[in-house]
Short mmCIF file of N, CA and C in Angstrom, two decimals:
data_model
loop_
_atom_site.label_atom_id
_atom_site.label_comp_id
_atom_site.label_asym_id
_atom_site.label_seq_id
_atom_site.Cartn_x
_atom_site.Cartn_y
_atom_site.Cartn_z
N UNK A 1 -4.32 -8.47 -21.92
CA UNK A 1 -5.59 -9.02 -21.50
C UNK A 1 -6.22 -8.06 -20.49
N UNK A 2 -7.63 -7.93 -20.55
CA UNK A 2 -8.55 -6.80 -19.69
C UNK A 2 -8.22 -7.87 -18.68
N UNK A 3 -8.29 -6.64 -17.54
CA UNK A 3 -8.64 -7.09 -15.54
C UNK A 3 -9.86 -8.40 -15.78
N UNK A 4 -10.99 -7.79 -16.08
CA UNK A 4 -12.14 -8.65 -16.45
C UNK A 4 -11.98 -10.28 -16.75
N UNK A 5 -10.92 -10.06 -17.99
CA UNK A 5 -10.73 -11.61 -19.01
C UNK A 5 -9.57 -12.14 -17.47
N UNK A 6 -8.89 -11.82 -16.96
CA UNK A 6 -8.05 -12.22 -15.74
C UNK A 6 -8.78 -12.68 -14.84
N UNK A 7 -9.73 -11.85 -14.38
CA UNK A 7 -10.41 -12.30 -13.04
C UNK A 7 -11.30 -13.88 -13.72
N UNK A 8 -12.20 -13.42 -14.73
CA UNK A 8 -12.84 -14.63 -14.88
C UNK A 8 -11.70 -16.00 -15.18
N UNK A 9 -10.83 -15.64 -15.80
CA UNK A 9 -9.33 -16.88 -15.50
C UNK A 9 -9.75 -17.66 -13.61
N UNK A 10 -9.65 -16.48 -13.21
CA UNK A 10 -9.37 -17.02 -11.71
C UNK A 10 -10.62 -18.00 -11.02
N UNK A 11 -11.67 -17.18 -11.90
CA UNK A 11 -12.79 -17.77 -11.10
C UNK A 11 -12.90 -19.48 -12.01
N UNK A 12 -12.39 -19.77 -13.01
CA UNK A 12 -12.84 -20.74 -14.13
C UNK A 12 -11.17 -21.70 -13.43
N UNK A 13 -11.00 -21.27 -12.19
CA UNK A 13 -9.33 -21.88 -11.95
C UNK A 13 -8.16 -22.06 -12.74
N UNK A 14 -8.04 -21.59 -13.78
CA UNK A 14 -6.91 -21.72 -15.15
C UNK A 14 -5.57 -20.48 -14.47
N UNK A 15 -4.95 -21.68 -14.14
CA UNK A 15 -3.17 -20.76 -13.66
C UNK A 15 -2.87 -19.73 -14.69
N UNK A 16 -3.48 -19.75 -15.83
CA UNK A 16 -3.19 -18.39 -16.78
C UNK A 16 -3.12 -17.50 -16.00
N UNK A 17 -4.44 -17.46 -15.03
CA UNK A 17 -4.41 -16.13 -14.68
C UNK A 17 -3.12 -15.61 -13.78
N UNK A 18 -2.64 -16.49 -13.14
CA UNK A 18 -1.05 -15.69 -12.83
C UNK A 18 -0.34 -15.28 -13.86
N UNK A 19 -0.11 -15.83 -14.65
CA UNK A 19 0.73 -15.36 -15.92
C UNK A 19 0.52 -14.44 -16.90
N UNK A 20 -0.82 -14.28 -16.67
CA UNK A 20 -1.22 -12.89 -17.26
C UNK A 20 -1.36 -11.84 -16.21
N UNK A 21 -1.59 -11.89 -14.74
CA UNK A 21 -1.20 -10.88 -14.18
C UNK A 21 0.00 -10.83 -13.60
N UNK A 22 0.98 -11.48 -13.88
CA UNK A 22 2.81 -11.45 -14.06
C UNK A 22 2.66 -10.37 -15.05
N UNK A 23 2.39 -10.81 -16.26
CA UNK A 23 2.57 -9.93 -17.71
C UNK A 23 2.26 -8.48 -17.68
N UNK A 24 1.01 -8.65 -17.02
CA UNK A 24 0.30 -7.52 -17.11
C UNK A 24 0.91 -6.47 -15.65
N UNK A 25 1.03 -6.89 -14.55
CA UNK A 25 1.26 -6.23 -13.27
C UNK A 25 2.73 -6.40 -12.58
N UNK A 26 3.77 -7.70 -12.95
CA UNK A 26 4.73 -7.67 -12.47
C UNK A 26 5.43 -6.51 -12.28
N UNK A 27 6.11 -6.04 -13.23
CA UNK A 27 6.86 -4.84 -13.07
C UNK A 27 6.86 -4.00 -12.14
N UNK A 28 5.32 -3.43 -12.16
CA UNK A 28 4.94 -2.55 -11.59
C UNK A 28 4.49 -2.69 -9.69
N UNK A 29 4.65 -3.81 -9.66
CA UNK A 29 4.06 -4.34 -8.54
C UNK A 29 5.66 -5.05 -7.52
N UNK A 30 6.28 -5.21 -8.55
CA UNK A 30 7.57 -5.73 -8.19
C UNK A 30 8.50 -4.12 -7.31
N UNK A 31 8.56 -2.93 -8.67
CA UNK A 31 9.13 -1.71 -7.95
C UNK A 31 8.07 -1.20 -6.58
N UNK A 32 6.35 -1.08 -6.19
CA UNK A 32 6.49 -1.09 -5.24
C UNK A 32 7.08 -1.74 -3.80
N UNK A 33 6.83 -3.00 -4.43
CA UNK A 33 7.46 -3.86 -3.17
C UNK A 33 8.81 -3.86 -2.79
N UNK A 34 9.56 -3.38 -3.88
CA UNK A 34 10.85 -3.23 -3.13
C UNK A 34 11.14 -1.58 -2.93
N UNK A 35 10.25 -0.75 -3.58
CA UNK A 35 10.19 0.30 -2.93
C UNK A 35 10.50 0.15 -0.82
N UNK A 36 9.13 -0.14 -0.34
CA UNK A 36 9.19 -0.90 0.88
C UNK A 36 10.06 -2.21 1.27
N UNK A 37 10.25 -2.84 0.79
CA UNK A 37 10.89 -3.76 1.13
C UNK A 37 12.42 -3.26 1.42
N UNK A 38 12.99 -2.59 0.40
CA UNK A 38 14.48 -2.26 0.20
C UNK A 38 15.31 -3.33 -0.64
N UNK A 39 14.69 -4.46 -0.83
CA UNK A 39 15.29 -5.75 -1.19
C UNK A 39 14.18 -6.45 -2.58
N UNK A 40 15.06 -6.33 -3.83
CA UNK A 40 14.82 -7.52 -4.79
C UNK A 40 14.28 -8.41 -4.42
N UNK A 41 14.96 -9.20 -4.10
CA UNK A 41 14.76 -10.63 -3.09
C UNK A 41 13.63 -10.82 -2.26
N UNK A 42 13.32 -9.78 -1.63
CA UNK A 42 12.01 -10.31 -0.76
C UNK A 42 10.59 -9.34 -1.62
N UNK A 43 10.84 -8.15 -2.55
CA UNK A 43 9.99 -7.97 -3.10
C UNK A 43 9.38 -8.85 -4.40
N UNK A 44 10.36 -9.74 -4.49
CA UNK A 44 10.15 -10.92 -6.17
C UNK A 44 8.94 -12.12 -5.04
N UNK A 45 9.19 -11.96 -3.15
CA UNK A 45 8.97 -13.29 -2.58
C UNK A 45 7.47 -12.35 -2.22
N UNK A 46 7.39 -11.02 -2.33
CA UNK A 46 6.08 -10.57 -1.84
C UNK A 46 5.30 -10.56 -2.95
N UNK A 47 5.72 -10.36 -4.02
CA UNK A 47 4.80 -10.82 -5.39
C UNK A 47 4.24 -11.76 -5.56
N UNK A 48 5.15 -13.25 -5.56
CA UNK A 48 4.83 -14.14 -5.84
C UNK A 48 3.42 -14.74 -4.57
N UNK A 49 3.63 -14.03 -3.36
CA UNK A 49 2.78 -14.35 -2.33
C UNK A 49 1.40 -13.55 -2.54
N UNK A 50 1.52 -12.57 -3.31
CA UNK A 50 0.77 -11.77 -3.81
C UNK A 50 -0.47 -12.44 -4.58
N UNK A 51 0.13 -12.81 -5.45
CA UNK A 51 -0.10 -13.75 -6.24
C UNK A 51 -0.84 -15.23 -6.28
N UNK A 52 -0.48 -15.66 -4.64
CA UNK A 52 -1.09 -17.05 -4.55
C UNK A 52 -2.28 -16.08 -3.33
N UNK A 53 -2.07 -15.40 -2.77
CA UNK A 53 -3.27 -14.43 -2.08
C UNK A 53 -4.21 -14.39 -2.97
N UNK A 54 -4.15 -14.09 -4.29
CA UNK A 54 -5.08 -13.56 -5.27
C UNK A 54 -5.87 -14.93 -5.63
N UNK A 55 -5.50 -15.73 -5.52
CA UNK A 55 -5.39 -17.23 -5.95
C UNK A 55 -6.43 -17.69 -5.25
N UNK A 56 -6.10 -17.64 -3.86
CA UNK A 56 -6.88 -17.96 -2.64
C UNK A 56 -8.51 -17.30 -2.52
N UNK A 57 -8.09 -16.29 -2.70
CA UNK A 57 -9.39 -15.04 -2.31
C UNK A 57 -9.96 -15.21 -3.60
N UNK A 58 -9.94 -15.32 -4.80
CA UNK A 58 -10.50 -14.85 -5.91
C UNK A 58 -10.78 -16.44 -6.54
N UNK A 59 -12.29 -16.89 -7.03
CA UNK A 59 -12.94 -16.45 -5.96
C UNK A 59 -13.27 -16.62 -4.33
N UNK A 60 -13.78 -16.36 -3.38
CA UNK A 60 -15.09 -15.35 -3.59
C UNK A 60 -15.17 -13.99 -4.18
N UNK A 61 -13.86 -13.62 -3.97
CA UNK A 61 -13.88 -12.15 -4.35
C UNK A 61 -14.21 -11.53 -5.89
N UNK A 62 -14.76 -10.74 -5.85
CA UNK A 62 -14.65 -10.30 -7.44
C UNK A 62 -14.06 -8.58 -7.69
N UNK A 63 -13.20 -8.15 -7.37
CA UNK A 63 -12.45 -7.01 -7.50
C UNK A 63 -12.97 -6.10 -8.32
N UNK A 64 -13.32 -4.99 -8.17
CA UNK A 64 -13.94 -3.97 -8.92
C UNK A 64 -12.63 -3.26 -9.79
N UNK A 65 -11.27 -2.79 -9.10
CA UNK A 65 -10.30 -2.67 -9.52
C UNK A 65 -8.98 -3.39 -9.29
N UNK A 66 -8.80 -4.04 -10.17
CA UNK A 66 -7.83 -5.51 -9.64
C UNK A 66 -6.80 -5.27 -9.25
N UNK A 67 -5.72 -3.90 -9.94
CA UNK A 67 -4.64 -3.52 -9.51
C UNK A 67 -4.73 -2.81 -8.12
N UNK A 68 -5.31 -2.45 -8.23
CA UNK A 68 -5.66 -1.73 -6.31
C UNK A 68 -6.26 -2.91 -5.80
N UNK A 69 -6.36 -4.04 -6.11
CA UNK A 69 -6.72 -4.80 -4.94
C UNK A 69 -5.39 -5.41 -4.85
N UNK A 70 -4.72 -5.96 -5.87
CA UNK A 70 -3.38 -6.23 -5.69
C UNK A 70 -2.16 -6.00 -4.81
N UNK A 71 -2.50 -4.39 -5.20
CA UNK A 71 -1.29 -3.70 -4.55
C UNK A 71 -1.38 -3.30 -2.79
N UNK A 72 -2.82 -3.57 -2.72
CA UNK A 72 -3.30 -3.64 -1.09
C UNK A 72 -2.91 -4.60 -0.65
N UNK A 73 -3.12 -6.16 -1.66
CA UNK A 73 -2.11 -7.02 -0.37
C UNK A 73 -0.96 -7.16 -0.81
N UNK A 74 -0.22 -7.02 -1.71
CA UNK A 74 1.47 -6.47 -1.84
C UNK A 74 1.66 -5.61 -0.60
N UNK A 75 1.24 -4.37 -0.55
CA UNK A 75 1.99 -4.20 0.39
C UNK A 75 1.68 -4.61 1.99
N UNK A 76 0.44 -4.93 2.21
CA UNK A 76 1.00 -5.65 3.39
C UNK A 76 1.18 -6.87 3.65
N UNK A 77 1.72 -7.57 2.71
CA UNK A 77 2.89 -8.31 2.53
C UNK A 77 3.59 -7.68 3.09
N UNK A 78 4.40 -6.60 2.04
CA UNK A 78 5.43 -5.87 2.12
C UNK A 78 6.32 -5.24 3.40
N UNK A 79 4.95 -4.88 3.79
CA UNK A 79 4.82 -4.41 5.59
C UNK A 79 5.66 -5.17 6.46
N UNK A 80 4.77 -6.49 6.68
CA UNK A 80 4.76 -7.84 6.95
C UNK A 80 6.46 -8.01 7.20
N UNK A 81 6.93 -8.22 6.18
CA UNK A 81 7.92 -8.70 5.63
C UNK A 81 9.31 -7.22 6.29
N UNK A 82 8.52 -6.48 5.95
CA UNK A 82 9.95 -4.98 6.57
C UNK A 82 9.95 -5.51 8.05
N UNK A 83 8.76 -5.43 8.76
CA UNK A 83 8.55 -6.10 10.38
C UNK A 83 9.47 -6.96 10.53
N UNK A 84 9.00 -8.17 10.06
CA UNK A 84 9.97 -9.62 10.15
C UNK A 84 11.84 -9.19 10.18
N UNK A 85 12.09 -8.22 9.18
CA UNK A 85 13.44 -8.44 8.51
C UNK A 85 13.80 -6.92 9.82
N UNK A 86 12.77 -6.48 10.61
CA UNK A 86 13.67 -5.45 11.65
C UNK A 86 13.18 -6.01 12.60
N UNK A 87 12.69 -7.28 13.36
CA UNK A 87 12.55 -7.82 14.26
C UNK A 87 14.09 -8.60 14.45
N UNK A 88 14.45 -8.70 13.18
CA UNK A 88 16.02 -9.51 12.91
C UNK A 88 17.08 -8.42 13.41
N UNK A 89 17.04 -7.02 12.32
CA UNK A 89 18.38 -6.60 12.75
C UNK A 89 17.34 -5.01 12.53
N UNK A 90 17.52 -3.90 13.72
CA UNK A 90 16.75 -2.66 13.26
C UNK A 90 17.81 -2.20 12.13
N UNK A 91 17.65 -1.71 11.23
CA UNK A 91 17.33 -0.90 10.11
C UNK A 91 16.81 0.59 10.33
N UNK A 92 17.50 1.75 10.56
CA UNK A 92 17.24 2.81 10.51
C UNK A 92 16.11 3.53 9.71
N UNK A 93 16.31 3.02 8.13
CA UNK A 93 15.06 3.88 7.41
C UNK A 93 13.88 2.70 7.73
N UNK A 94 13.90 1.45 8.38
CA UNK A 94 13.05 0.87 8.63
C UNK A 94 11.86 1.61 9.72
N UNK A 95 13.24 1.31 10.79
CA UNK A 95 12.60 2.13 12.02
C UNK A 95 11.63 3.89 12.38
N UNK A 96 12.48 4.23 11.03
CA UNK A 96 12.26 5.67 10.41
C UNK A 96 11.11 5.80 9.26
N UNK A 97 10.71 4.89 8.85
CA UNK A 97 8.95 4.61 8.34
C UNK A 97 8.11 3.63 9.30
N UNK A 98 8.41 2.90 10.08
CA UNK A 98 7.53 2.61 11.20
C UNK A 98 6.88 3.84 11.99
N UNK A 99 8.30 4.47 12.48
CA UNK A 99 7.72 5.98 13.36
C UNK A 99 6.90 6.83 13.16
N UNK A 100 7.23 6.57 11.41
CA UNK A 100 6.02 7.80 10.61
C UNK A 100 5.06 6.85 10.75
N UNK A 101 4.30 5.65 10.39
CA UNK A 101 3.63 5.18 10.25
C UNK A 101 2.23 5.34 11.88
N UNK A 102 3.13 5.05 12.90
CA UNK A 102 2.75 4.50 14.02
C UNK A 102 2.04 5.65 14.95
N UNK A 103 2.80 7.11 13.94
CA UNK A 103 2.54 8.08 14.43
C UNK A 103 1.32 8.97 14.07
N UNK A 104 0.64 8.38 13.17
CA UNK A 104 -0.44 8.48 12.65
C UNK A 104 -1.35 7.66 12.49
N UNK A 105 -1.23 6.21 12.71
CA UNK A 105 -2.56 5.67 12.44
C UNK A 105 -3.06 4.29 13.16
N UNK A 106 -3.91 4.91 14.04
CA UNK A 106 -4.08 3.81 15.35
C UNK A 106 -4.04 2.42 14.96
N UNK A 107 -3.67 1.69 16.35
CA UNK A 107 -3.56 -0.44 15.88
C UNK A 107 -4.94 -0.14 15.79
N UNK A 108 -5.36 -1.34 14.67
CA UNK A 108 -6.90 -1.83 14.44
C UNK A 108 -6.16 -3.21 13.84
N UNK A 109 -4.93 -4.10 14.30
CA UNK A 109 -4.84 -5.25 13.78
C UNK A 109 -5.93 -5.97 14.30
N UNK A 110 -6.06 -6.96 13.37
CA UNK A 110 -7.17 -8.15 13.83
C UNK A 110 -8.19 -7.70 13.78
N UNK A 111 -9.17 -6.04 13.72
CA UNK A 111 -10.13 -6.15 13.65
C UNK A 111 -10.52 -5.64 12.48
N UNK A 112 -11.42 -6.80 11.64
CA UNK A 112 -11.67 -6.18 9.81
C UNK A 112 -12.77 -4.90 10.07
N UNK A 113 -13.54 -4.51 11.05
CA UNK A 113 -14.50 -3.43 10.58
C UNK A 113 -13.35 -2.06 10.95
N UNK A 114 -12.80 -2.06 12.29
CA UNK A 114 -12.04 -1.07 12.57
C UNK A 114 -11.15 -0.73 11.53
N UNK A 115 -10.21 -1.64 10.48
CA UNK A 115 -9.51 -1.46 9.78
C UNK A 115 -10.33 -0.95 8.50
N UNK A 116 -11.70 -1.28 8.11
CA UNK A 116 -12.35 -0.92 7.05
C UNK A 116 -12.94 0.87 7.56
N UNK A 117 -13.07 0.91 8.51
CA UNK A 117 -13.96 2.14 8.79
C UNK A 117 -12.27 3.12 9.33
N UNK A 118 -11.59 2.79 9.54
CA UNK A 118 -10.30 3.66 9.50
C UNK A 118 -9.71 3.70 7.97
N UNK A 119 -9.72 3.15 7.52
CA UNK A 119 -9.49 2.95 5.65
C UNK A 119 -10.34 4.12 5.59
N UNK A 120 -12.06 4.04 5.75
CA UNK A 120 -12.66 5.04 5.28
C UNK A 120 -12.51 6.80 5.74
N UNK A 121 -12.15 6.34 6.86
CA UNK A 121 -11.90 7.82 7.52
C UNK A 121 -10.50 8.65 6.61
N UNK A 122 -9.54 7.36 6.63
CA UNK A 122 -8.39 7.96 5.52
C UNK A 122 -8.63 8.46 4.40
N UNK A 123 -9.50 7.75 3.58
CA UNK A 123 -10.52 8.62 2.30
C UNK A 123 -10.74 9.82 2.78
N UNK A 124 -11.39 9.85 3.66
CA UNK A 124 -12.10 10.80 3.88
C UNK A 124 -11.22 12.34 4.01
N UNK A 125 -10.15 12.25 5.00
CA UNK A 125 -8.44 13.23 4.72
C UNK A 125 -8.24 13.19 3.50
N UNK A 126 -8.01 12.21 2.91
CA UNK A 126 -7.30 12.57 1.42
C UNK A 126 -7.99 13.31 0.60
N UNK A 127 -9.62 13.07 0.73
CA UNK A 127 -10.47 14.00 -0.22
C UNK A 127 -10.22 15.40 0.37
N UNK A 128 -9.92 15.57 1.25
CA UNK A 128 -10.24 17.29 1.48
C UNK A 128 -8.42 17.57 1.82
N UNK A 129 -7.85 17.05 1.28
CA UNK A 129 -6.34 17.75 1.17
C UNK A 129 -6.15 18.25 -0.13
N UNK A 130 -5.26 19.08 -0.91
CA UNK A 130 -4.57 19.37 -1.98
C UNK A 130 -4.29 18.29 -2.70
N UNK A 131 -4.25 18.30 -4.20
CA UNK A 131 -4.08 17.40 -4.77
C UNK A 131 -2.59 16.80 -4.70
N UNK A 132 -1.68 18.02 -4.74
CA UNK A 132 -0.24 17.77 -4.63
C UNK A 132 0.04 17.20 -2.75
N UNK A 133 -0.63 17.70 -1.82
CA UNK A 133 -0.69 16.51 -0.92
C UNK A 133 -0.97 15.31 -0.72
N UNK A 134 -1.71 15.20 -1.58
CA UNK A 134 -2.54 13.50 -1.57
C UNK A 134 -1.83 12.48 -2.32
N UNK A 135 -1.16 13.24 -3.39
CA UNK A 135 0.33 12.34 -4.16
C UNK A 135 1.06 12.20 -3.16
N UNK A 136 1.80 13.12 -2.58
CA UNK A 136 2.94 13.05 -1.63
C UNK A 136 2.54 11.73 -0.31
N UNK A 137 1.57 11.66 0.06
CA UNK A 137 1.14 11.09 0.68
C UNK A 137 0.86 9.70 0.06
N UNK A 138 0.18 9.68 -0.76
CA UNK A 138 0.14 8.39 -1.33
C UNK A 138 1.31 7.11 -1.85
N UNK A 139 1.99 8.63 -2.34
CA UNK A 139 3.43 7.73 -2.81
C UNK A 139 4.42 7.32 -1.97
N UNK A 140 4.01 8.06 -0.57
CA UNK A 140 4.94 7.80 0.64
C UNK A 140 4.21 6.90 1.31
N UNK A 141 3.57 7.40 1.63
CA UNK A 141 2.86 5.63 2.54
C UNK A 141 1.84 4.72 2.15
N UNK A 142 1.72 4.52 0.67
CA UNK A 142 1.18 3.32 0.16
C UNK A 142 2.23 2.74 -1.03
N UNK A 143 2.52 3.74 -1.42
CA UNK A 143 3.81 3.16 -2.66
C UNK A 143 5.00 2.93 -1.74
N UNK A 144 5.20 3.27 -0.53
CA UNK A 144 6.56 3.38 0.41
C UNK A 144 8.09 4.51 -0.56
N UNK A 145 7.77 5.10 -1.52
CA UNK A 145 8.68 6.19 -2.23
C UNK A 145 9.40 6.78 -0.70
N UNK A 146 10.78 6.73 -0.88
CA UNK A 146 11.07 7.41 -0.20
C UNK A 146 11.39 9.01 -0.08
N UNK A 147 12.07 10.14 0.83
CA UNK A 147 11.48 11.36 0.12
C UNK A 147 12.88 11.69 -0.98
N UNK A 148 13.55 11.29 -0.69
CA UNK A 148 14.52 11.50 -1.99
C UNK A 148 14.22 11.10 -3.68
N UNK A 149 13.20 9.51 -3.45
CA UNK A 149 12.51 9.39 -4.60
C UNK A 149 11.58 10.54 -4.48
N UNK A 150 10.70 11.33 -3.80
CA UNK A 150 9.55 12.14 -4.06
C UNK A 150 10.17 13.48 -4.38
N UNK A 151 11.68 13.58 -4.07
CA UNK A 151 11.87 15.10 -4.44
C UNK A 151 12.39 14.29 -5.80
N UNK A 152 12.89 13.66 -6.71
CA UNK A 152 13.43 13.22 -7.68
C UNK A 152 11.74 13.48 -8.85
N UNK A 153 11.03 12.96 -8.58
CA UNK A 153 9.41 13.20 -8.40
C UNK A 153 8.69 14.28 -9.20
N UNK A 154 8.93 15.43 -7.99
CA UNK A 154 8.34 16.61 -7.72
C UNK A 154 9.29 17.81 -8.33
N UNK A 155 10.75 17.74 -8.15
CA UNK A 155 11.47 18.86 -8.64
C UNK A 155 11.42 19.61 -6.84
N UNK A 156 10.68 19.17 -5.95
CA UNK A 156 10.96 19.71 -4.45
C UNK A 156 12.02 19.28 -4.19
N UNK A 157 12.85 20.11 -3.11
CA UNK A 157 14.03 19.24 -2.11
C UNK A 157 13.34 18.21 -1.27
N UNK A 158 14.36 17.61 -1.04
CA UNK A 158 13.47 16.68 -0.05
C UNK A 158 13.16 17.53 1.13
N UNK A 159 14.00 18.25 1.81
CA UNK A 159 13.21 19.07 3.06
C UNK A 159 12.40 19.32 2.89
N UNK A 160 11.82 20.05 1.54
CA UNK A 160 10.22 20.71 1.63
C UNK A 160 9.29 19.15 1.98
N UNK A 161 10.03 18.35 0.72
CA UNK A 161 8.94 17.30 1.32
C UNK A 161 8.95 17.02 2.57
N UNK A 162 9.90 16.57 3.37
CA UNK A 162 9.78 15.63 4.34
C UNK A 162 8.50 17.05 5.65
N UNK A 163 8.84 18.38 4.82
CA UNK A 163 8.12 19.30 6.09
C UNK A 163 6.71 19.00 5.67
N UNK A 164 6.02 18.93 3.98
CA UNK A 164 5.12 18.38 3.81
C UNK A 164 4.19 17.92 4.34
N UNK A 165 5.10 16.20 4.20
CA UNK A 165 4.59 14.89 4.85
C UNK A 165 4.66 15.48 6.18
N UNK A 166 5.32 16.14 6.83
CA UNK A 166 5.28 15.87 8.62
C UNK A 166 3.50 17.09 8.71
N UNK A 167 3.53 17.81 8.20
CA UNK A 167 2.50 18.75 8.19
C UNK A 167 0.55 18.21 7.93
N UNK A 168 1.06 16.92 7.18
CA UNK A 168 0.24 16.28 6.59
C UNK A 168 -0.05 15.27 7.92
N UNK A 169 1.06 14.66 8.53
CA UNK A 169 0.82 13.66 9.38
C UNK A 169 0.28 13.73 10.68
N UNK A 170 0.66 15.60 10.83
CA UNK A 170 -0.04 16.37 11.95
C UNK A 170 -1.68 16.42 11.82
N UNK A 171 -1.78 16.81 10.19
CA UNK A 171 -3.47 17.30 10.16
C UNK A 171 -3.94 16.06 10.22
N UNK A 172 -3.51 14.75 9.64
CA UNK A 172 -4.11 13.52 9.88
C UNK A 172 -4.24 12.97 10.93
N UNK A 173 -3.65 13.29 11.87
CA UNK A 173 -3.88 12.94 13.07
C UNK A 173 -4.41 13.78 14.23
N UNK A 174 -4.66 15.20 13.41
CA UNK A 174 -5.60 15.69 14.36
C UNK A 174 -6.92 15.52 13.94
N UNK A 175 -7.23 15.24 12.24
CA UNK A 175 -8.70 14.36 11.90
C UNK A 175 -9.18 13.40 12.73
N UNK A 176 -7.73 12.54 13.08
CA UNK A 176 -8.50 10.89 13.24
C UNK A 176 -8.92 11.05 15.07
N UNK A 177 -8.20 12.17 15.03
CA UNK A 177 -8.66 12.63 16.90
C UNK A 177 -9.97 12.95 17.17
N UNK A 178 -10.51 13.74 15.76
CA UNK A 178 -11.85 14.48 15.98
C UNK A 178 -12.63 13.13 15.51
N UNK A 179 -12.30 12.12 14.79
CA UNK A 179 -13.01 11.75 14.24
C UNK A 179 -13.58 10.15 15.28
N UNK A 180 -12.93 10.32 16.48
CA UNK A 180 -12.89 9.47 17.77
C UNK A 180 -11.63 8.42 18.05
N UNK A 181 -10.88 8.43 17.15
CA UNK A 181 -9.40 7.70 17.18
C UNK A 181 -8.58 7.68 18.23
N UNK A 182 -8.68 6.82 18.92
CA UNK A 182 -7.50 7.19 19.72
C UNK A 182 -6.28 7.20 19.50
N UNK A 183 -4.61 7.82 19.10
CA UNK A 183 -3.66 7.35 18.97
C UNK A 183 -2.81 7.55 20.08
#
């Protein structure tokens, strides 16, 4: 079934539309989340939350691309959910994608324009990086791939990647400096 014939499901209220975007997006939506997550179990519980999100919002919403709207609140779900489960017990590669995370991209919780106009500024890096940077990047901190999945990937070692990503996280954060960011 087209995105289209789904969304209008949602808007006409017919629960199909979960079951056709199970059919259509589970899989795929399931390996990011436990990409990040680390856990089956809480990536099957960020789907399904995924899912009643989509439920909620849609309508008003009408999604131009449904799987990228999806996978935006999967993962912060996903996020969400890594937080919660290292507020419990730290987790090393937890703590070790927070660091990367935190180390590049200023708090704007709670505020929707700051978070929309920092979204845009991130566009804005990704367009003027290398294409093979903007994967590496993408698959690391929106898919959560870790770099052993990205050298599995790429045919790189992971050192090259991880020097990559750190090279990448430098120029991004000397953008978001020029660009008035504080971090």
């Amino acid at each position: 079934m087209e995105d289209t014939q789904i969304i209008e499901l949602f808007f006409a209220r017919d629960e199909r539309a979960i079951r056709e975007t199970d059919m259509k997006y589970g899989k795929p939506l399931t390996g990011m989340s436990t990409n990040i997550t680390g856990s089956l179990a809480d990536a099957e519980e960020c789907v399904n939350d995924t899912y009643l999100a989509a439920w909620n919002q849609i309508p008003p919403d009408r999604p131009d691309y449904y799987y990228a709207y999806l996978a935006r609140i999967l993962r912060n779900l996903s996020f969400h959910c890594v937080r919660r489960a290292a507020a419990k017990k730290r987790s090393a590669s937890v703590v070790s994608f927070d660091e990367e995370l935190s180390e590049m991209i200023p708090d704007t919780t709670g505020n929707a324009v700051e978070e929309r106009e920092l979204g845009e500024a991130i566009d804005r890096f990704l367009g003027s990086v290398e294409t093979g940077d903007r994967y590496l990047f993408l698959r690391r901190y929106f898919w959560g791939d870790t770099p052993e999945e990205l050298s599995a990937l790429t045919g790189m070692s992971k050192n090259a990647i991880s020097l990559r990503l750190m090279r990448l996280r430098r120029r991004l954060k000397t953008f978001l400096t020029e660009e008035g960011y504080v971090l």
